[in-house]
XYZ file of C-alpha atoms in Angstrom:
668
model
C -50.790 -57.547 -17.125
C -53.255 -54.677 -17.436
C -54.077 -52.062 -20.054
C -53.486 -52.295 -23.819
C -50.234 -53.537 -25.350
C -49.150 -53.850 -29.010
C -46.782 -56.772 -29.569
C -44.807 -57.256 -32.794
C -44.650 -60.748 -34.216
C -44.565 -62.807 -37.394
C -46.701 -65.436 -39.078
C -45.037 -68.867 -38.684
C -46.835 -70.723 -41.461
C -45.604 -72.400 -44.642
C -46.085 -69.436 -46.970
C -43.437 -67.364 -48.766
C -44.767 -64.096 -47.347
C -43.948 -64.661 -43.628
C -45.964 -61.599 -42.666
C -45.067 -59.175 -39.937
C -48.049 -58.751 -37.637
C -49.179 -56.748 -34.636
C -51.079 -58.348 -31.736
C -53.167 -56.107 -29.484
C -53.307 -57.421 -25.920
C -55.788 -56.205 -23.317
C -55.521 -57.391 -19.726
C -53.383 -60.344 -20.719
C -55.629 -61.525 -23.595
C -54.907 -61.184 -27.306
C -57.913 -59.335 -28.736
C -56.804 -58.134 -32.171
C -54.428 -59.239 -34.917
C -53.515 -57.306 -38.047
C -50.723 -57.097 -40.560
C -47.953 -54.680 -39.719
C -48.545 -51.563 -41.883
C -44.938 -50.447 -41.415
C -43.438 -53.590 -42.983
C -42.795 -53.043 -46.733
C -43.860 -56.514 -47.837
C -46.858 -57.127 -45.568
C -48.134 -53.541 -45.894
C -50.768 -54.077 -43.215
C -52.520 -57.082 -44.779
C -52.839 -60.718 -43.738
C -54.532 -63.546 -45.659
C -58.045 -64.905 -45.219
C -56.626 -67.845 -43.260
C -54.394 -65.994 -40.819
C -57.027 -63.311 -40.177
C -58.647 -65.958 -37.953
C -55.445 -66.934 -36.122
C -56.397 -65.499 -32.723
C -59.728 -67.293 -32.896
C -57.766 -70.439 -33.718
C -55.514 -70.109 -30.667
C -58.605 -69.907 -28.428
C -60.559 -72.743 -30.070
C -62.493 -75.221 -27.955
C -60.587 -78.206 -29.358
C -57.142 -76.829 -28.442
C -54.956 -79.436 -26.716
C -53.981 -77.953 -23.353
C -52.526 -80.830 -21.308
C -50.354 -83.929 -21.790
C -52.380 -87.043 -22.604
C -51.894 -90.810 -22.683
C -53.717 -93.159 -25.041
C -56.469 -95.283 -23.472
C -58.145 -96.848 -26.518
C -56.955 -98.596 -29.669
C -54.502 -96.758 -31.882
C -56.465 -94.510 -34.198
C -59.397 -94.164 -31.810
C -58.354 -90.782 -30.439
C -59.157 -91.902 -26.879
C -56.920 -90.332 -24.222
C -56.656 -89.497 -20.554
C -55.045 -86.412 -19.088
C -51.716 -86.911 -17.328
C -49.113 -84.613 -15.789
C -45.955 -83.433 -17.525
C -43.893 -85.474 -15.079
C -45.860 -88.600 -15.926
C -45.477 -87.935 -19.628
C -41.731 -87.296 -19.390
C -41.247 -90.332 -17.135
C -42.935 -92.636 -19.631
C -41.153 -91.095 -22.605
C -37.757 -91.337 -20.886
C -38.232 -95.003 -20.003
C -39.410 -95.891 -23.505
C -36.644 -93.948 -25.266
C -33.924 -95.493 -23.104
C -35.289 -98.970 -23.721
C -35.517 -98.470 -27.481
C -31.990 -97.074 -27.732
C -30.562 -99.886 -25.579
C -32.358 -102.660 -27.487
C -32.479 -101.320 -31.051
C -30.044 -98.402 -31.207
C -30.705 -94.705 -31.565
C -31.550 -94.943 -35.266
C -34.767 -96.723 -34.312
C -36.002 -93.275 -33.219
C -37.351 -91.022 -36.010
C -37.889 -87.340 -35.143
C -40.479 -86.357 -37.779
C -40.486 -82.561 -38.069
C -42.812 -80.798 -40.518
C -43.587 -77.338 -41.847
C -46.302 -76.494 -39.319
C -44.000 -73.655 -38.315
C -41.048 -72.318 -40.291
C -39.425 -70.795 -37.231
C -35.681 -70.974 -36.724
C -36.214 -71.619 -33.000
C -39.482 -73.550 -32.771
C -39.761 -74.995 -36.266
C -38.189 -76.686 -39.231
C -35.872 -73.964 -40.531
C -33.574 -74.290 -37.529
C -34.209 -78.039 -37.173
C -35.701 -77.603 -33.713
C -34.693 -80.296 -31.226
C -31.821 -81.649 -33.310
C -29.243 -81.242 -30.537
C -31.313 -83.478 -28.270
C -31.746 -86.074 -31.003
C -28.012 -86.050 -31.707
C -27.292 -86.794 -28.037
C -29.706 -89.708 -28.317
C -28.192 -90.922 -31.602
C -31.548 -90.746 -33.385
C -32.004 -90.924 -37.140
C -31.822 -87.700 -39.094
C -34.874 -86.421 -40.943
C -34.810 -85.211 -44.569
C -37.609 -82.641 -44.867
C -38.070 -83.128 -48.608
C -41.824 -82.807 -48.860
C -42.003 -79.125 -49.765
C -39.367 -77.936 -52.209
C -36.513 -80.434 -52.492
C -36.761 -81.249 -56.203
C -36.986 -77.643 -57.336
C -34.247 -76.470 -54.990
C -31.930 -79.194 -56.279
C -32.701 -78.296 -59.895
C -32.014 -74.620 -59.320
C -28.756 -75.344 -57.510
C -27.584 -77.488 -60.409
C -28.116 -74.541 -62.747
C -27.322 -71.490 -60.611
C -25.420 -72.935 -57.667
C -28.203 -71.782 -55.335
C -31.965 -71.952 -55.049
C -32.009 -68.231 -54.270
C -32.840 -65.755 -56.991
C -34.723 -62.525 -57.499
C -35.912 -60.218 -54.784
C -39.691 -60.552 -55.310
C -40.113 -56.841 -54.632
C -38.292 -56.242 -57.916
C -41.266 -57.639 -59.837
C -42.403 -54.007 -59.756
C -39.618 -53.325 -62.290
C -40.520 -56.142 -64.685
C -42.025 -55.728 -68.143
C -43.016 -59.366 -68.702
C -44.087 -61.543 -65.747
C -44.562 -65.313 -66.014
C -46.469 -66.778 -63.070
C -45.426 -70.358 -63.713
C -47.290 -72.996 -61.720
C -48.113 -70.562 -58.926
C -51.451 -69.245 -57.695
C -50.200 -65.968 -56.260
C -53.538 -64.666 -55.010
C -54.015 -67.779 -52.862
C -50.451 -68.779 -51.940
C -48.469 -65.614 -51.228
C -50.781 -62.777 -52.214
C -48.499 -59.930 -51.102
C -46.453 -60.342 -54.286
C -49.513 -59.229 -56.242
C -49.022 -55.629 -55.084
C -45.646 -55.527 -56.822
C -47.119 -57.169 -59.905
C -49.804 -54.472 -59.948
C -47.091 -51.828 -59.777
C -45.447 -53.411 -62.815
C -48.733 -53.592 -64.729
C -49.366 -49.941 -64.057
C -46.077 -49.380 -65.871
C -47.089 -51.543 -68.827
C -46.035 -55.064 -67.814
C -47.748 -58.091 -69.379
C -48.684 -60.914 -66.973
C -49.015 -64.541 -68.075
C -50.235 -67.420 -65.866
C -48.923 -70.859 -66.851
C -50.970 -73.401 -64.923
C -52.989 -76.595 -65.556
C -55.846 -74.877 -63.684
C -57.433 -71.536 -64.463
C -56.945 -70.261 -60.937
C -58.077 -66.972 -59.434
C -54.619 -65.675 -60.328
C -55.049 -66.817 -63.931
C -58.363 -64.961 -64.019
C -56.521 -61.742 -63.163
C -53.602 -62.288 -65.559
C -53.486 -60.879 -69.076
C -53.143 -64.384 -70.460
C -53.494 -67.984 -69.246
C -51.727 -70.968 -70.790
C -53.286 -74.251 -69.655
C -50.222 -76.482 -69.628
C -50.430 -80.266 -69.376
C -49.100 -81.293 -65.930
C -45.461 -82.344 -65.966
C -44.495 -80.702 -69.273
C -43.030 -77.444 -67.974
C -39.454 -78.164 -69.035
C -40.601 -78.785 -72.596
C -42.421 -75.445 -72.639
C -39.267 -73.686 -71.420
C -37.338 -75.202 -74.326
C -40.066 -74.223 -76.781
C -40.035 -70.608 -75.639
C -36.255 -70.512 -75.950
C -36.581 -71.988 -79.453
C -38.435 -68.835 -80.448
C -35.787 -66.686 -78.737
C -33.101 -68.351 -80.866
C -35.185 -68.025 -84.019
C -35.343 -64.302 -83.303
C -31.591 -64.222 -82.615
C -32.519 -62.569 -79.297
C -30.154 -64.502 -77.032
C -27.723 -62.383 -75.034
C -24.431 -63.481 -76.570
C -22.331 -61.376 -74.219
C -23.957 -62.838 -71.107
C -23.716 -66.351 -72.546
C -20.002 -65.943 -73.235
C -19.093 -64.338 -69.922
C -21.380 -66.049 -67.398
C -22.510 -69.503 -68.615
C -21.160 -72.937 -69.472
C -22.560 -75.834 -71.498
C -24.291 -73.496 -73.922
C -23.602 -75.326 -77.175
C -25.088 -78.634 -75.953
C -28.089 -76.867 -74.428
C -28.565 -74.874 -77.617
C -28.899 -78.125 -79.552
C -31.522 -79.307 -77.049
C -33.470 -76.084 -77.588
C -33.303 -76.496 -81.367
C -34.707 -80.027 -81.023
C -37.863 -78.583 -79.425
C -39.596 -76.529 -82.109
C -42.879 -74.856 -81.294
C -45.021 -77.480 -83.022
C -43.450 -80.329 -81.058
C -43.760 -78.418 -77.783
C -47.417 -77.640 -78.493
C -48.096 -81.352 -78.906
C -46.307 -82.182 -75.642
C -47.768 -79.401 -73.506
C -51.299 -79.154 -74.882
C -50.810 -75.395 -75.415
C -51.695 -74.203 -78.940
C -48.633 -73.583 -81.115
C -49.649 -69.985 -81.767
C -49.800 -69.318 -77.998
C -46.335 -70.818 -77.471
C -44.967 -68.745 -80.336
C -46.648 -65.566 -79.125
C -45.194 -65.912 -75.627
C -41.805 -66.840 -77.085
C -41.847 -63.601 -79.075
C -42.642 -61.620 -75.932
C -39.825 -63.352 -74.091
C -37.415 -62.671 -76.939
C -38.071 -58.940 -77.032
C -39.032 -57.934 -73.475
C -36.452 -56.978 -70.856
C -36.624 -57.444 -67.984
C -38.659 -60.657 -67.754
C -39.430 -62.065 -64.307
C -40.505 -65.655 -63.687
C -42.277 -66.650 -60.489
C -42.088 -70.442 -60.157
C -42.998 -71.889 -56.770
C -43.222 -75.199 -54.966
C -46.361 -76.690 -56.533
C -44.675 -76.677 -59.923
C -41.982 -79.164 -58.866
C -44.134 -81.752 -57.089
C -44.101 -84.224 -59.939
C -41.718 -86.789 -61.380
C -39.871 -84.217 -63.482
C -39.983 -81.365 -60.978
C -36.247 -80.884 -60.623
C -35.703 -80.852 -64.368
C -38.564 -78.384 -64.771
C -36.997 -75.849 -62.394
C -33.509 -76.484 -63.718
C -34.686 -75.719 -67.253
C -36.802 -72.715 -66.296
C -33.773 -71.329 -64.426
C -31.827 -71.516 -67.690
C -34.178 -69.068 -69.444
C -32.686 -65.855 -67.987
C -29.242 -67.289 -68.700
C -30.105 -67.295 -72.402
C -31.929 -63.952 -72.455
C -29.482 -62.238 -70.098
C -32.289 -61.225 -67.758
C -30.095 -61.916 -64.741
C -28.159 -58.747 -65.533
C -31.311 -56.606 -65.110
C -33.072 -55.717 -61.828
C -36.583 -57.065 -62.304
C -35.309 -59.982 -64.384
C -34.661 -63.618 -63.502
C -36.434 -66.337 -61.532
C -37.959 -66.127 -58.057
C -38.451 -69.543 -56.447
C -37.270 -69.142 -52.862
C -35.165 -66.543 -51.100
C -34.126 -68.980 -48.358
C -30.574 -69.382 -49.666
C -30.056 -65.630 -49.232
C -30.430 -66.183 -45.457
C -26.977 -66.729 -43.913
C -27.682 -67.806 -40.355
C -25.362 -70.001 -38.335
C -27.423 -73.129 -37.626
C -25.403 -75.184 -35.165
C -27.294 -78.441 -34.706
C -24.215 -79.877 -32.951
C -23.681 -82.915 -35.121
C -20.499 -83.421 -33.104
C -22.762 -84.772 -30.352
C -23.449 -87.859 -32.455
C -21.394 -90.830 -31.315
C -21.378 -92.179 -34.887
C -22.948 -91.341 -38.262
C -26.650 -92.152 -38.471
C -29.046 -92.821 -41.319
C -31.299 -90.139 -42.761
C -34.957 -91.009 -43.169
C -37.024 -89.321 -45.873
C -40.140 -87.403 -44.853
C -42.261 -88.409 -47.851
C -41.271 -92.084 -47.397
C -42.817 -92.366 -43.947
C -44.885 -95.456 -44.735
C -42.076 -97.518 -46.240
C -39.285 -96.380 -43.891
C -41.136 -97.037 -40.628
C -40.583 -100.793 -40.651
C -37.545 -100.732 -38.338
C -38.576 -97.635 -36.359
C -39.617 -98.151 -32.745
C -40.294 -94.522 -31.788
C -41.870 -91.947 -34.088
C -41.811 -88.421 -32.662
C -44.024 -86.076 -34.678
C -43.929 -82.313 -34.292
C -45.175 -79.450 -36.468
C -46.557 -82.115 -38.791
C -49.722 -84.055 -39.551
C -48.474 -86.892 -41.776
C -51.760 -88.822 -41.829
C -53.272 -85.798 -43.540
C -50.373 -84.517 -45.607
C -47.981 -87.295 -46.634
C -48.095 -89.716 -49.599
C -49.637 -93.176 -49.271
C -51.888 -92.227 -46.369
C -53.467 -95.671 -46.078
C -50.094 -97.359 -45.633
C -49.142 -94.751 -43.022
C -52.261 -95.589 -41.028
C -51.381 -99.283 -41.094
C -47.894 -98.531 -39.807
C -49.160 -96.250 -37.033
C -51.445 -99.048 -35.800
C -48.404 -101.134 -34.823
C -48.304 -101.823 -31.100
C -44.495 -101.972 -31.164
C -44.285 -98.384 -32.460
C -44.151 -95.820 -29.663
C -45.580 -92.603 -31.090
C -45.285 -89.188 -29.461
C -47.029 -86.204 -31.029
C -46.466 -82.593 -30.024
C -49.581 -80.761 -31.191
C -52.045 -77.936 -30.774
C -55.170 -79.736 -32.052
C -56.530 -83.309 -32.274
C -55.395 -84.088 -35.825
C -55.677 -87.464 -37.530
C -52.054 -88.116 -36.535
C -52.790 -87.353 -32.874
C -55.401 -90.113 -32.933
C -52.578 -92.667 -33.315
C -50.309 -91.260 -30.586
C -49.333 -93.056 -27.385
C -48.408 -89.758 -25.729
C -49.629 -86.297 -26.786
C -47.753 -83.194 -25.642
C -49.504 -79.794 -25.795
C -47.662 -77.271 -27.974
C -47.688 -73.501 -27.922
C -48.838 -71.370 -30.834
C -47.145 -68.342 -32.324
C -48.603 -65.722 -29.990
C -47.197 -67.668 -27.021
C -43.459 -68.130 -27.668
C -40.298 -66.505 -29.025
C -39.193 -67.207 -32.582
C -36.980 -65.908 -35.358
C -38.168 -65.977 -38.970
C -36.971 -65.280 -42.491
C -39.468 -65.363 -45.339
C -38.769 -67.549 -48.347
C -40.537 -64.965 -50.502
C -38.729 -61.794 -49.405
C -35.478 -60.523 -47.885
C -36.583 -59.582 -44.363
C -35.811 -61.101 -40.981
C -38.620 -60.993 -38.440
C -38.810 -61.468 -34.701
C -41.819 -62.952 -32.944
C -42.291 -61.807 -29.363
C -44.783 -63.787 -27.260
C -47.910 -61.686 -26.725
C -49.680 -63.810 -24.106
C -48.978 -66.629 -21.671
C -49.548 -70.144 -23.025
C -52.927 -71.626 -22.124
C -53.196 -74.693 -19.911
C -49.852 -76.489 -19.750
C -48.696 -75.876 -23.326
C -44.927 -75.673 -23.823
C -42.850 -74.425 -26.722
C -40.802 -76.881 -28.750
C -37.547 -75.567 -27.299
C -38.795 -75.783 -23.721
C -40.149 -79.301 -24.250
C -36.745 -80.541 -25.362
C -34.981 -78.697 -22.534
C -37.230 -80.410 -19.990
C -36.906 -83.804 -21.632
C -33.098 -83.536 -21.712
C -33.066 -82.705 -18.000
C -35.498 -85.521 -17.237
C -33.207 -87.981 -19.023
C -30.187 -86.803 -17.063
C -28.386 -85.199 -19.996
C -25.832 -82.561 -19.002
C -24.532 -81.206 -22.324
C -24.800 -77.393 -21.810
C -25.979 -76.582 -25.343
C -29.160 -78.604 -24.770
C -30.304 -75.963 -22.308
C -29.620 -72.783 -24.265
C -32.459 -70.317 -23.854
C -34.479 -69.068 -26.816
C -32.684 -65.739 -26.739
C -29.293 -67.463 -26.635
C -30.275 -69.601 -29.617
C -31.363 -66.496 -31.523
C -28.061 -64.769 -30.788
C -26.218 -67.813 -32.130
C -28.251 -67.773 -35.342
C -27.381 -64.148 -36.010
C -23.660 -64.642 -35.362
C -22.479 -65.900 -38.756
C -20.660 -62.671 -39.575
C -22.020 -62.688 -43.129
C -22.260 -59.170 -44.620
C -26.002 -59.626 -45.185
C -26.472 -59.675 -41.396
C -24.140 -56.825 -40.479
C -25.820 -54.512 -37.994
C -28.771 -56.861 -37.424
C -28.763 -57.672 -33.734
C -31.309 -59.429 -31.601
C -31.915 -56.242 -29.645
C -32.681 -54.397 -32.866
C -35.022 -57.117 -34.099
C -36.906 -57.192 -30.804
C -37.389 -53.434 -30.911
C -38.255 -53.061 -34.604
C -39.931 -56.424 -35.327
C -38.391 -56.753 -38.792
C -35.191 -55.761 -40.605
C -34.262 -56.140 -44.265
C -31.072 -58.109 -44.793
C -28.192 -56.148 -46.286
C -28.928 -56.681 -49.963
C -29.150 -53.722 -52.334
C -32.382 -52.326 -53.720
C -32.869 -53.063 -56.556
C -31.062 -56.404 -56.427
C -29.642 -58.274 -59.437
C -28.035 -61.265 -57.663
C -26.227 -62.852 -60.624
C -25.395 -59.857 -62.802
C -21.671 -60.517 -62.272
C -21.661 -64.300 -61.876
C -23.050 -67.305 -60.033
C -22.138 -69.200 -56.831
C -20.942 -72.260 -58.760
C -17.374 -73.615 -58.786
C -16.754 -71.926 -62.148
C -18.719 -68.807 -61.305
C -20.965 -69.540 -64.293
C -24.540 -70.677 -64.828
C -24.531 -74.375 -65.773
C -27.001 -75.210 -68.508
C -28.808 -78.562 -68.271
C -27.164 -81.405 -70.176
C -28.414 -82.599 -73.531
C -30.568 -85.718 -73.585
C -32.208 -85.114 -70.208
C -35.755 -86.483 -69.754
C -37.610 -83.219 -70.313
C -40.979 -84.977 -70.307
C -41.541 -87.479 -67.452
C -42.756 -90.913 -68.517
C -46.001 -90.644 -66.517
C -47.093 -87.732 -68.716
C -46.881 -89.831 -71.841
C -48.907 -92.652 -70.269
C -51.767 -90.442 -69.073
C -54.986 -91.261 -70.883
C -53.837 -94.747 -71.895
C -54.184 -96.674 -68.647
C -56.875 -97.952 -66.321
C -56.543 -94.573 -64.656
C -56.629 -92.068 -67.524
C -57.013 -88.804 -65.587
C -54.132 -86.782 -64.143
C -54.972 -85.507 -60.642
C -53.617 -82.142 -59.500
C -54.041 -81.187 -55.815
C -53.616 -77.411 -55.513
C -53.539 -75.347 -52.350
C -56.991 -74.090 -51.353
C -57.837 -70.553 -50.345
C -59.048 -71.590 -46.883
C -56.447 -74.024 -45.486
C -52.635 -73.942 -45.408
C -51.449 -77.517 -45.779
C -53.645 -79.051 -43.035
C -53.398 -76.028 -40.734
C -56.884 -74.562 -40.121
C -58.436 -77.822 -41.359
C -60.527 -77.924 -38.172
C -61.495 -74.222 -38.088
C -65.304 -74.133 -38.241
C -65.599 -70.892 -40.223
C -62.921 -71.800 -42.753
C -64.460 -75.254 -43.159
C -67.820 -73.600 -43.798
C -66.280 -71.401 -46.473
C -64.508 -74.358 -48.063
C -67.791 -76.331 -48.271
C -67.666 -80.015 -49.192
C -64.646 -81.310 -51.121
C -64.961 -81.028 -54.881
C -63.169 -82.406 -57.892
C -62.988 -80.182 -60.960
C -63.817 -82.159 -64.101
C -63.706 -80.929 -67.679
C -67.102 -81.135 -69.461
C -65.755 -83.687 -71.951
C -64.529 -86.011 -69.192
C -67.776 -85.603 -67.265
C -69.850 -86.431 -70.345
C -67.739 -89.490 -71.134
C -68.515 -90.842 -67.652
C -72.110 -89.692 -67.448
C -71.329 -87.457 -64.475
C -73.490 -84.532 -63.426
C -72.683 -81.425 -61.404
C -72.821 -82.022 -57.659
C -72.690 -85.793 -58.016
C -70.530 -87.519 -55.435
C -67.760 -89.671 -56.875
C -64.883 -91.756 -55.645
C -61.546 -90.541 -56.988
C -59.384 -93.639 -56.951
C -56.459 -95.706 -58.180
C -54.653 -98.812 -56.933
C -53.468 -97.003 -53.801
C -56.878 -96.001 -52.491
C -59.521 -93.357 -52.970
C -61.343 -90.346 -51.565
C -64.802 -88.858 -52.014
C -65.598 -85.522 -53.656
C -68.462 -83.772 -55.404
C -68.172 -83.166 -59.132
C -67.772 -79.592 -60.301
C -67.952 -79.527 -64.088
C -65.691 -76.756 -65.296
C -63.489 -75.672 -68.166
C -60.998 -74.450 -65.550
C -59.239 -77.779 -66.165
C -58.439 -79.253 -69.552
C -59.710 -82.618 -70.719
C -57.669 -85.375 -69.081
C -56.948 -83.317 -65.962
C -58.929 -83.256 -62.713
C -58.191 -81.140 -59.647
C -59.120 -81.457 -55.999
C -57.611 -79.122 -53.357
C -55.386 -80.458 -50.592
C -55.473 -79.555 -46.901
C -58.566 -81.234 -45.450
C -58.292 -83.402 -42.382
C -59.216 -86.949 -43.430
C -61.429 -87.554 -40.402
C -63.398 -84.399 -41.198
C -63.830 -85.427 -44.839
C -66.526 -87.657 -46.333
C -65.305 -91.236 -46.352
C -62.461 -90.404 -43.951
C -59.839 -89.729 -46.624
C -58.306 -86.840 -48.539
C -56.351 -86.788 -51.839
C -53.204 -88.257 -50.273
C -54.978 -91.606 -50.307
C -54.219 -91.782 -54.051
C -50.704 -90.281 -53.910
C -48.059 -92.986 -54.166
C -44.699 -92.953 -52.437
C -42.144 -92.300 -55.133
C -39.114 -90.128 -55.655
C -38.963 -87.313 -58.134
C -36.030 -86.859 -60.456
C -34.017 -84.726 -58.020
C -33.735 -84.251 -54.265
C -36.119 -87.169 -53.609
C -39.000 -84.729 -54.022
C -42.482 -86.299 -53.816
C -45.037 -86.497 -56.621
C -48.274 -84.927 -55.446
C -49.316 -83.717 -58.915
C -48.694 -86.621 -61.262
C -51.111 -89.234 -59.997
C -53.337 -91.062 -62.448
C -56.893 -91.715 -61.260
C -60.397 -92.600 -62.352
C -63.739 -91.271 -61.159
C -66.532 -93.645 -60.169
C -70.023 -92.541 -59.089
C -71.166 -93.359 -55.573
C -74.438 -95.205 -55.829
C-alpha cells in the first residue's frame, strides 16, 4: 500500500459513546487518528484515552506471537511457539477435558474489552464453536445486569431516551454518572439544553468533574438512590403534579406505589440519603413543575446490593410525571435494547442444555472447571475477589488460554497465550449503548506479527479440531450480513454495503424520539410500578459506620483508564500518578491521617495500597479510589478489587463494586 488513505472505523471500548473515527494511513502505517467530524454524536472528538490508541497499538509490550508458559503460573514466563503448535496443544487438551469431564468443564470467559458484534461481547464472539464443544455458557453480568433487569421490570426494556434529546430538556438529573469522564459527548447536548435555560443537577457520592460543572450537586449516601427517588416523588404528589392522564392510560400498580411514595416523606429520605431535607424538597419542586425532565442514570449507579431496585424506582419517576410523553423527557440508561440485530449463536449445535457460569463469580465457580478461556477480559484486574481468583488460576489442573494484546495480570497465569488483533486491524460492527447509530469498522492496517482476530482464531481452531459445521467458518462479512438481516423496521435500508461506504448510519427511529409516549413493551402495554414493601435501602447501607470496617468504598471510573484498558500505557499512567484514596477531612482527622500518606485500604477479603488525598469531594463515611489499574503495576501488587467480595445484587446477579466496607490503616 502506498500514498495516503482515510479509513472509517469505530471505537470498540466499553463506553456508551462508541465514537466514529477516521484513521489516516500512509504507506501501510496508521499515522493519525481523530474523531469523525461528520458523525452527529462524535462531532470530531475522541476522549483523552482513545486519543492515544494508535500509540497503544504500536507499543513495545504488544503481544505479537503465540506463547507457551515456561515458569510457574503467575510468573509471566513464556516461550514463543508457532500457531500450529499452539492449536495442536489446545486441541489435545480440549478433547481430553471434554472426554474426561464433559464440555461444561470448559468456561469461555468473554469480557467487555471490545463491544463489537463480530469480535466482542455484543455478538457473543466464538459462541458457535463453544456450542459445538458443549462448553458452559457465560453470563456477562459484570457491567449492567442489575440495572437492566430493574428497568425491564418497570418498562419492559432497558432502552429509553435518545440521549441526543437531552438538548430538549429543561431539567437534567445526572444520577450516578460522571458524564465528562465516562461518555463526554453527551455533554454537548446538555450544553445545548443549558443554553435554552435547562437546570442541571449531579446526584453522586463524589463531587466529580461533572458535578463541578453542574448547577447543583447532591452528595447522596451510596446505595440510597431508590429512597431519594421516592422522596422526590413525595414532593410531586404534595404538589399534585402527577400526570393523572398518563397514569390512568399507561401504567399499572399505581395505588400501591403511591402508598410507598407517601411513606417516604422528605425528612425521612434526608436521613436515609444524607442529603439535606431542603435540598431534597427543592429538587422535588423542580421535578414537579419542570417538563420535560431527563434523567441520565448509568452503570456505576447499579453496582451495589440494591442496584436493580434503584434503577427500577428511578425508571418510575417519568411514569408519575408523564415525562415519557415528551421528547426530552424520561430516563437514558442504555440504548442497547433499541438495537434489533439477529444474533444467531446457533444454540441448536448444543447436544444438550449446559450450565451458565456467572462472570462476577469467577473465583467460586472455577472449582469444577478444567479449561478457562479468557478473551477481551482481564479478570485478575477487574473482577471481584481478586485474591481468590489468583489462587484458582494457580491450579495446575486448570488449563488456561488467554487471547490478548498485552501482558496483563491474567496473561501471567496462562498456559497458552494467543496474540489478538486491535481495532485498526480487523472488521467489526458496532452499535453504541449511548446513541442510536450503527457503525462499521474497516481494518486500516495489516495485523502486526502473527496477531489474529477473534473470529479468525475460532475459525482456525475449529478446522484444527476437525469440525465441519459450515456456520463455524462464516467470514466476517457474512456474519455482518446475518446480523443486519432481522427485518426489523429500525434496520430498513441499512445494508452492509452502505455501512462500509458511509461508516455510520442512524437506525430508523424518529427525531425527536419519545419511545413510550403511546405505551410500553410489557405484556399489558403499561409501565409496571415497583411493588410496595420492596427493600428500597439495602441492608449494607444501614450497617455502614457500625462495623469493624466503617467506611463505604466507592471505585469510580478514572479519566485515564477504561476498565483496565490502557492500564499499561506509559503516558496515561504518568497522568494518573500513584493511586489515591479520597478521604473526608473528618475521617482523616479521626485516624490521624495526613495528605500524601500511604495507607492500606482493607477488609476481611484483602487490601490495596493508596495515598491519602484529604478532600471534601466525598462525605464523611465515604472513601473513593478509582478502578482500572493493573495490579502488578500498582504498589503492593493489588487494586481495589482485592476488597470487593463476590456477592449478587438484588437483580440480574449484578456485582457489588460500590458497597464495600473498609478501613484505612497507615503503612509504617
